[in-house]
Each structure stands twice: as structure tokens, then as C-alpha cells.
Amino acid sequence: MTLPSKVALLKRWAPWILMALVVALMVHFLDLHATLAAFNDIEPIAIVLTVALFLLDRFSMAYKWNFLLRARNCWLSNWAAFRIYLASGFVGYVIPASVGSDVFRAARLSMAGRSGSSVSATIVLERVLGLLAILALSTVGLVLVVLRGRTDLLPLLGAVSGALCIGTVLTGISMSRRLYQMLRRMTARFGDNKVVKTLHAMHNEYVSLGQAGRTLAVFFALSIVNQLIQALMF
């Protein structure tokens, strides 16, 4: 078997092998008997609604991520993005802090021939705008609660709205072309370093995404919708 054939075979089977490994780890660490016993106390309709909302949440997250991917010419069908997002969710249960799921998505598309810097930039921007969406919804919710008489929550409203303002400003600064050029000059002596080249490529993609105002506005609106779906799950 030639080397290109071996590489192609590895790309084909690596996601399935990784998925099987993740499932095996989950089975190993979960108490299956306790899990199945817990389901006996739950109404079937509650299980169906939970699964439906979970899948809707995953699909909405995959859809908005795919929206960013297409903006950087990394074309995926919504079904393919959905499957990758579901698989990354399993990885995220094993590796905490969502780092594992993000790395899985970037690695999965890189192995499929997509630009690693473009994919990584979309994931970073997804996380940044997702956080701003959470802060925006929290601010609106707290304003409504305070207007209904909960003045004791004014300090919390101030903290959340302040975090939203600071986050928005910092996000805008991080997308600045001027800042990007300054960072390139500061790291010019390390320009031949592979890690620095990779970071520059990812930052360049991130800044390019930041210049697409309509794309960011639509993605932010989709992030708000996604947060509302997640709120229904609770």
C-alpha cells in the first residue's frame, strides 16, 4: 500500500476510532446501572422533549458555526456540520472545559483537507461572540427583573453590563488590523518559527472574519437564538 493510500485510510477511519474510544471511556467511567435506574423515575414525554431540545440545540450551534465556516470558504453541508458537532460533544464529556470538543472539530476538518487556521479562527470567534450573547441576554433579563422591583440586583446588573461593555470593546480591539500589524512587527524575529506562523495565519483569518460586519451580525443573532433554546432546556 502506498503512502498516500495509507494517509487516506487513516483519515477515513481515525474519526470512527476516536468515537469508539470516547464511547468506551464513557461506558467505563459511567455507572450504567445507576443511570438506567434514574430513567425509571422520569416520564417518557420528559425524555422525548429533552432529547428533542438537545438535538435542536446541537443543530443550531452547528448551523451558526457552519455559517462562519462558509464565510471563510470552508464549505460543509449542515448535516456534516451537525454530525461533527455531535461527535465533538462526546469528546467534550471526556475532556473538560470544552477544549476537547473544540480541538476535535479543528482536527476533524483539518484531516479532511480544510485550512486549520480558518477552522480554528471560526471556533475562537464562535466562543467570543457566544460569550457576548450570554452577557447581552443576561443584561436584558436583569434589566427586566430590576424594573419589576428587584433593586437588590442592581449591583449584579452593573457587573454584568460592565462585563458586556468591556468584552465588546476588547473583541473590537482584537479584530483591529492595526493591532494585527503591530503584533506581526513585534514577532518579526520569530517569523520562521512554525508555531508563530500558525498563530499568525489563525489571527489573520480571525481578523478577516471580524471585518465581515453582516456575517458577525447574523452570527450574533443566531447565538442569541441558541441561548434561548438552551434556556428552554432548563
Short mmCIF file of N, CA and C in Angstrom, two decimals, residues 92-172:
data_model
loop_
_atom_site.label_atom_id
_atom_site.label_comp_id
_atom_site.label_asym_id
_atom_site.label_seq_id
_atom_site.Cartn_x
_atom_site.Cartn_y
_atom_site.Cartn_z
N GLY A 92 -16.17 16.24 24.32
CA GLY A 92 -16.22 17.24 25.39
C GLY A 92 -16.62 16.67 26.73
N TYR A 93 -17.37 15.56 26.74
CA TYR A 93 -17.74 14.94 28.01
C TYR A 93 -16.55 14.25 28.67
N VAL A 94 -15.57 13.86 27.86
CA VAL A 94 -14.39 13.17 28.39
C VAL A 94 -13.31 14.17 28.77
N ILE A 95 -13.08 15.15 27.88
CA ILE A 95 -12.07 16.18 28.15
C ILE A 95 -12.81 17.44 28.55
N PRO A 96 -12.62 17.96 29.78
CA PRO A 96 -13.44 19.05 30.30
C PRO A 96 -13.14 20.41 29.66
N ALA A 97 -13.97 21.39 30.07
CA ALA A 97 -13.81 22.80 29.69
C ALA A 97 -13.98 23.05 28.20
N SER A 98 -14.65 22.14 27.52
CA SER A 98 -14.96 22.25 26.08
C SER A 98 -13.73 22.31 25.18
N VAL A 99 -12.52 22.20 25.79
CA VAL A 99 -11.31 22.24 24.98
C VAL A 99 -11.26 21.03 24.05
N GLY A 100 -11.62 19.87 24.58
CA GLY A 100 -11.57 18.66 23.78
C GLY A 100 -12.48 18.73 22.57
N SER A 101 -13.70 19.26 22.75
CA SER A 101 -14.63 19.34 21.62
C SER A 101 -14.14 20.31 20.56
N ASP A 102 -13.54 21.42 20.98
CA ASP A 102 -13.02 22.40 20.02
C ASP A 102 -11.83 21.83 19.24
N VAL A 103 -10.94 21.15 19.96
CA VAL A 103 -9.78 20.54 19.30
C VAL A 103 -10.24 19.47 18.32
N PHE A 104 -11.26 18.70 18.71
CA PHE A 104 -11.77 17.66 17.83
C PHE A 104 -12.31 18.26 16.54
N ARG A 105 -13.09 19.33 16.65
CA ARG A 105 -13.65 19.95 15.44
C ARG A 105 -12.55 20.46 14.52
N ALA A 106 -11.56 21.13 15.11
CA ALA A 106 -10.46 21.65 14.29
C ALA A 106 -9.66 20.53 13.64
N ALA A 107 -9.38 19.48 14.42
CA ALA A 107 -8.60 18.36 13.89
C ALA A 107 -9.38 17.59 12.83
N ARG A 108 -10.69 17.43 13.08
CA ARG A 108 -11.51 16.67 12.13
C ARG A 108 -11.56 17.34 10.76
N LEU A 109 -11.73 18.63 10.73
CA LEU A 109 -11.81 19.33 9.44
C LEU A 109 -10.42 19.49 8.81
N SER A 110 -9.39 19.62 9.65
CA SER A 110 -8.03 19.69 9.11
C SER A 110 -7.66 18.39 8.41
N MET A 111 -8.05 17.27 9.02
CA MET A 111 -7.78 15.97 8.41
C MET A 111 -8.55 15.79 7.11
N ALA A 112 -9.67 16.51 6.98
CA ALA A 112 -10.48 16.42 5.77
C ALA A 112 -9.98 17.39 4.69
N GLY A 113 -8.89 18.08 4.97
CA GLY A 113 -8.30 18.95 3.96
C GLY A 113 -8.66 20.41 4.09
N ARG A 114 -9.43 20.80 5.14
CA ARG A 114 -9.76 22.20 5.32
C ARG A 114 -8.59 22.94 5.96
N SER A 115 -8.55 24.24 5.80
CA SER A 115 -7.48 25.06 6.38
C SER A 115 -7.60 25.07 7.89
N GLY A 116 -6.56 24.60 8.58
CA GLY A 116 -6.58 24.57 10.04
C GLY A 116 -6.71 25.94 10.64
N SER A 117 -6.06 26.96 10.04
CA SER A 117 -6.11 28.32 10.58
C SER A 117 -7.52 28.90 10.42
N SER A 118 -8.17 28.62 9.29
CA SER A 118 -9.53 29.13 9.07
C SER A 118 -10.51 28.50 10.05
N VAL A 119 -10.41 27.18 10.21
CA VAL A 119 -11.32 26.48 11.12
C VAL A 119 -11.11 26.94 12.55
N SER A 120 -9.85 27.05 12.97
CA SER A 120 -9.54 27.48 14.34
C SER A 120 -10.06 28.89 14.60
N ALA A 121 -9.93 29.77 13.60
CA ALA A 121 -10.41 31.15 13.76
C ALA A 121 -11.92 31.18 13.97
N THR A 122 -12.65 30.33 13.23
CA THR A 122 -14.11 30.31 13.39
C THR A 122 -14.49 29.81 14.78
N ILE A 123 -13.73 28.86 15.31
CA ILE A 123 -14.04 28.32 16.65
C ILE A 123 -13.78 29.37 17.72
N VAL A 124 -12.66 30.10 17.58
CA VAL A 124 -12.34 31.16 18.55
C VAL A 124 -13.42 32.23 18.52
N LEU A 125 -13.79 32.68 17.31
CA LEU A 125 -14.81 33.73 17.19
C LEU A 125 -16.16 33.23 17.68
N GLU A 126 -16.46 31.96 17.45
CA GLU A 126 -17.70 31.37 17.96
C GLU A 126 -17.77 31.48 19.47
N ARG A 127 -16.67 31.18 20.14
CA ARG A 127 -16.65 31.24 21.60
C ARG A 127 -16.77 32.69 22.09
N VAL A 128 -16.07 33.60 21.42
CA VAL A 128 -16.08 35.01 21.85
C VAL A 128 -17.49 35.60 21.71
N LEU A 129 -18.08 35.44 20.52
CA LEU A 129 -19.41 36.01 20.31
C LEU A 129 -20.48 35.27 21.12
N GLY A 130 -20.26 33.99 21.37
CA GLY A 130 -21.19 33.25 22.22
C GLY A 130 -21.22 33.81 23.64
N LEU A 131 -20.03 34.16 24.15
CA LEU A 131 -19.96 34.76 25.49
C LEU A 131 -20.64 36.11 25.52
N LEU A 132 -20.43 36.91 24.47
CA LEU A 132 -21.09 38.22 24.41
C LEU A 132 -22.61 38.06 24.33
N ALA A 133 -23.08 37.03 23.63
CA ALA A 133 -24.52 36.78 23.55
C ALA A 133 -25.09 36.44 24.92
N ILE A 134 -24.36 35.63 25.70
CA ILE A 134 -24.80 35.29 27.06
C ILE A 134 -24.88 36.55 27.92
N LEU A 135 -23.86 37.39 27.84
CA LEU A 135 -23.85 38.62 28.63
C LEU A 135 -24.98 39.56 28.20
N ALA A 136 -25.24 39.64 26.88
CA ALA A 136 -26.31 40.52 26.39
C ALA A 136 -27.67 40.05 26.89
N LEU A 137 -27.94 38.75 26.81
CA LEU A 137 -29.21 38.22 27.29
C LEU A 137 -29.35 38.39 28.81
N SER A 138 -28.24 38.17 29.50
CA SER A 138 -28.26 38.33 30.97
C SER A 138 -28.56 39.78 31.34
N THR A 139 -27.97 40.72 30.60
CA THR A 139 -28.21 42.13 30.88
C THR A 139 -29.67 42.49 30.67
N VAL A 140 -30.24 42.03 29.55
CA VAL A 140 -31.66 42.31 29.27
C VAL A 140 -32.55 41.69 30.35
N GLY A 141 -32.24 40.45 30.71
CA GLY A 141 -33.04 39.78 31.73
C GLY A 141 -32.98 40.49 33.07
N LEU A 142 -31.79 40.92 33.46
CA LEU A 142 -31.63 41.62 34.74
C LEU A 142 -32.32 42.99 34.72
N VAL A 143 -32.28 43.67 33.59
CA VAL A 143 -32.97 44.96 33.48
C VAL A 143 -34.47 44.76 33.71
N LEU A 144 -35.05 43.74 33.09
CA LEU A 144 -36.48 43.47 33.26
C LEU A 144 -36.82 43.13 34.70
N VAL A 145 -35.95 42.35 35.34
CA VAL A 145 -36.20 41.98 36.74
C VAL A 145 -36.09 43.19 37.65
N VAL A 146 -35.08 44.02 37.42
CA VAL A 146 -34.90 45.23 38.25
C VAL A 146 -36.08 46.18 38.08
N LEU A 147 -36.58 46.31 36.85
CA LEU A 147 -37.73 47.19 36.60
C LEU A 147 -38.99 46.70 37.31
N ARG A 148 -39.01 45.43 37.64
CA ARG A 148 -40.17 44.86 38.34
C ARG A 148 -40.01 44.93 39.86
N GLY A 149 -38.97 45.64 40.32
CA GLY A 149 -38.85 45.90 41.75
C GLY A 149 -37.67 45.27 42.46
N ARG A 150 -36.90 44.42 41.76
CA ARG A 150 -35.76 43.76 42.42
C ARG A 150 -34.54 44.66 42.37
N THR A 151 -34.61 45.77 43.11
CA THR A 151 -33.50 46.72 43.11
C THR A 151 -32.25 46.15 43.78
N ASP A 152 -32.42 45.08 44.54
CA ASP A 152 -31.26 44.46 45.18
C ASP A 152 -30.31 43.83 44.16
N LEU A 153 -30.80 43.67 42.92
CA LEU A 153 -29.98 43.08 41.87
C LEU A 153 -29.25 44.14 41.04
N LEU A 154 -29.36 45.40 41.44
CA LEU A 154 -28.67 46.47 40.70
C LEU A 154 -27.15 46.27 40.63
N PRO A 155 -26.49 45.87 41.75
CA PRO A 155 -25.04 45.63 41.64
C PRO A 155 -24.69 44.53 40.64
N LEU A 156 -25.51 43.47 40.62
CA LEU A 156 -25.26 42.39 39.66
C LEU A 156 -25.48 42.89 38.24
N LEU A 157 -26.52 43.69 38.03
CA LEU A 157 -26.78 44.27 36.71
C LEU A 157 -25.60 45.13 36.27
N GLY A 158 -25.06 45.91 37.20
CA GLY A 158 -23.90 46.75 36.87
C GLY A 158 -22.70 45.91 36.48
N ALA A 159 -22.48 44.82 37.22
CA ALA A 159 -21.32 43.97 36.92
C ALA A 159 -21.47 43.29 35.56
N VAL A 160 -22.67 42.76 35.28
CA VAL A 160 -22.88 42.04 34.02
C VAL A 160 -22.83 43.00 32.83
N SER A 161 -23.49 44.15 32.94
CA SER A 161 -23.47 45.12 31.84
C SER A 161 -22.07 45.67 31.64
N GLY A 162 -21.32 45.85 32.75
CA GLY A 162 -19.93 46.30 32.63
C GLY A 162 -19.08 45.27 31.91
N ALA A 163 -19.29 43.98 32.25
CA ALA A 163 -18.55 42.92 31.57
C ALA A 163 -18.90 42.87 30.08
N LEU A 164 -20.17 43.14 29.76
CA LEU A 164 -20.59 43.17 28.35
C LEU A 164 -19.90 44.30 27.59
N CYS A 165 -19.85 45.47 28.20
CA CYS A 165 -19.18 46.62 27.56
C CYS A 165 -17.70 46.36 27.36
N ILE A 166 -17.05 45.86 28.42
CA ILE A 166 -15.61 45.58 28.32
C ILE A 166 -15.34 44.50 27.30
N GLY A 167 -16.15 43.44 27.32
CA GLY A 167 -15.98 42.36 26.35
C GLY A 167 -16.16 42.82 24.92
N THR A 168 -17.14 43.69 24.70
CA THR A 168 -17.38 44.21 23.35
C THR A 168 -16.20 45.04 22.87
N VAL A 169 -15.67 45.88 23.76
CA VAL A 169 -14.52 46.72 23.39
C VAL A 169 -13.29 45.85 23.10
N LEU A 170 -13.03 44.89 23.96
CA LEU A 170 -11.87 44.02 23.76
C LEU A 170 -12.00 43.19 22.49
N THR A 171 -13.22 42.75 22.20
CA THR A 171 -13.43 41.99 20.97
C THR A 171 -13.16 42.86 19.75
N GLY A 172 -13.65 44.10 19.80
CA GLY A 172 -13.39 45.02 18.69
C GLY A 172 -11.90 45.28 18.51
#
